Amino acid sequence: MTRILIVDDEETIRLALRKFLRSRGFEVEIAGSGDQALEILDAQSFSLMLCDVRMPGMTGVQVVPQARARDEDIAIIMLTAVNDAATATEVLSAGASDYLMKPVELADLQQAVDRALQKRTELIEKRHLDRLIREEVALRTAELEREKEALRRMSIGIAETLINAMEAKDVYLRGHSQRVAELAGQLAEQLGLDEALCEDLRVAGRLHDVGKIGIREAILNKPDRLTAEEFEHVKQHVRIGLEILQPLFHITQPLKFIEHHHEHWDGAGYPLGLNGEDIPLGARILCAADTFDALTSKRAYREPLEPMAALEHLRVDVGKQFDPRVYDALVRVITRRLASRSAVPAKR
Ligand SMILES: [Fe+2]
Ligand SMILES: [Fe+2]
């Protein structure tokens, strides 16, 4: 049953209104003051409050916001004295739904009550619908995000499979991409990059050399110096790699890093000859990790360098091939690795 609270300091009015509203099928409570009304509102809930404006103690205007604070859905109709347009505006802006002039015509009251209740129902329904829509949108968005992530993982996985197949054929390349990925991720962490960028670097590391699949095997592991023509051919692995990875256009950052992983700090690299900060930081990191791993891996034409010897070797190219800041990070990461390795107790 719809419940209505009547607040008026004049008992005759309270009782008359109650009698009428009860006869219309409402369940009615009454309060003789603002304080009493708030007490009742604390304990019970109502669809509508009919509230006198002028009362001793708390005025009706003061009751409105406090009633609203207790129940944001309650409909509120104020009872004002005739010729009090100012108060009427005031109660509406305080949050009342409507107002009636005293003495109240019962027919007007009936209409105002119906209107206020109707408006209340609509507001509740609208809010409910809003919430449903918001929840649905949030749900769908999360679902889409999950699907996008799954797709991303899958496409990266496919590209990785290709790389593993390629590296498996070549003992000297085996594991290179995985190690570069790990080191590049650690360098990114060392440089304080956020987790998303660190992950982008791991992805870029795993995929950076996929283009080597298009390079003649004899050249990849040629013991002697490459001829100019051969070097031009090797350079193509960047372009070929980007072509292979083109369907992964949504992993924008890793592709950028891969595109520029052979640029040099001094501008002497390829494919564009970018220099300094113009080279994406991720590409500068990838370049250092890539070169370090190449030096510390066995090649057909030479034995692997020890990590410290490789760092020494690379130092010559700081400011030329390498960003000094990235080189510092590399020294820190490798030193830490060696320290943690030597800290492992020897097997008994
Ligand atoms: Fe490369
Ligand atoms: Fe590489």
Short mmCIF file of C-alpha atoms in Angstrom, two decimals, residues 1-3 25-27 47:
data_model
loop_
_atom_site.label_atom_id
_atom_site.label_comp_id
_atom_site.label_asym_id
_atom_site.label_seq_id
_atom_site.Cartn_x
_atom_site.Cartn_y
_atom_site.Cartn_z
CA MET A 1 0.00 0.00 0.00
CA THR A 2 1.25 3.53 -0.77
CA ARG A 3 2.32 5.30 2.39
CA GLY A 25 -6.86 4.07 -0.03
CA PHE A 26 -3.54 5.39 1.26
CA GLU A 27 -1.83 4.38 4.45
CA SER A 47 6.27 7.30 -0.99
#
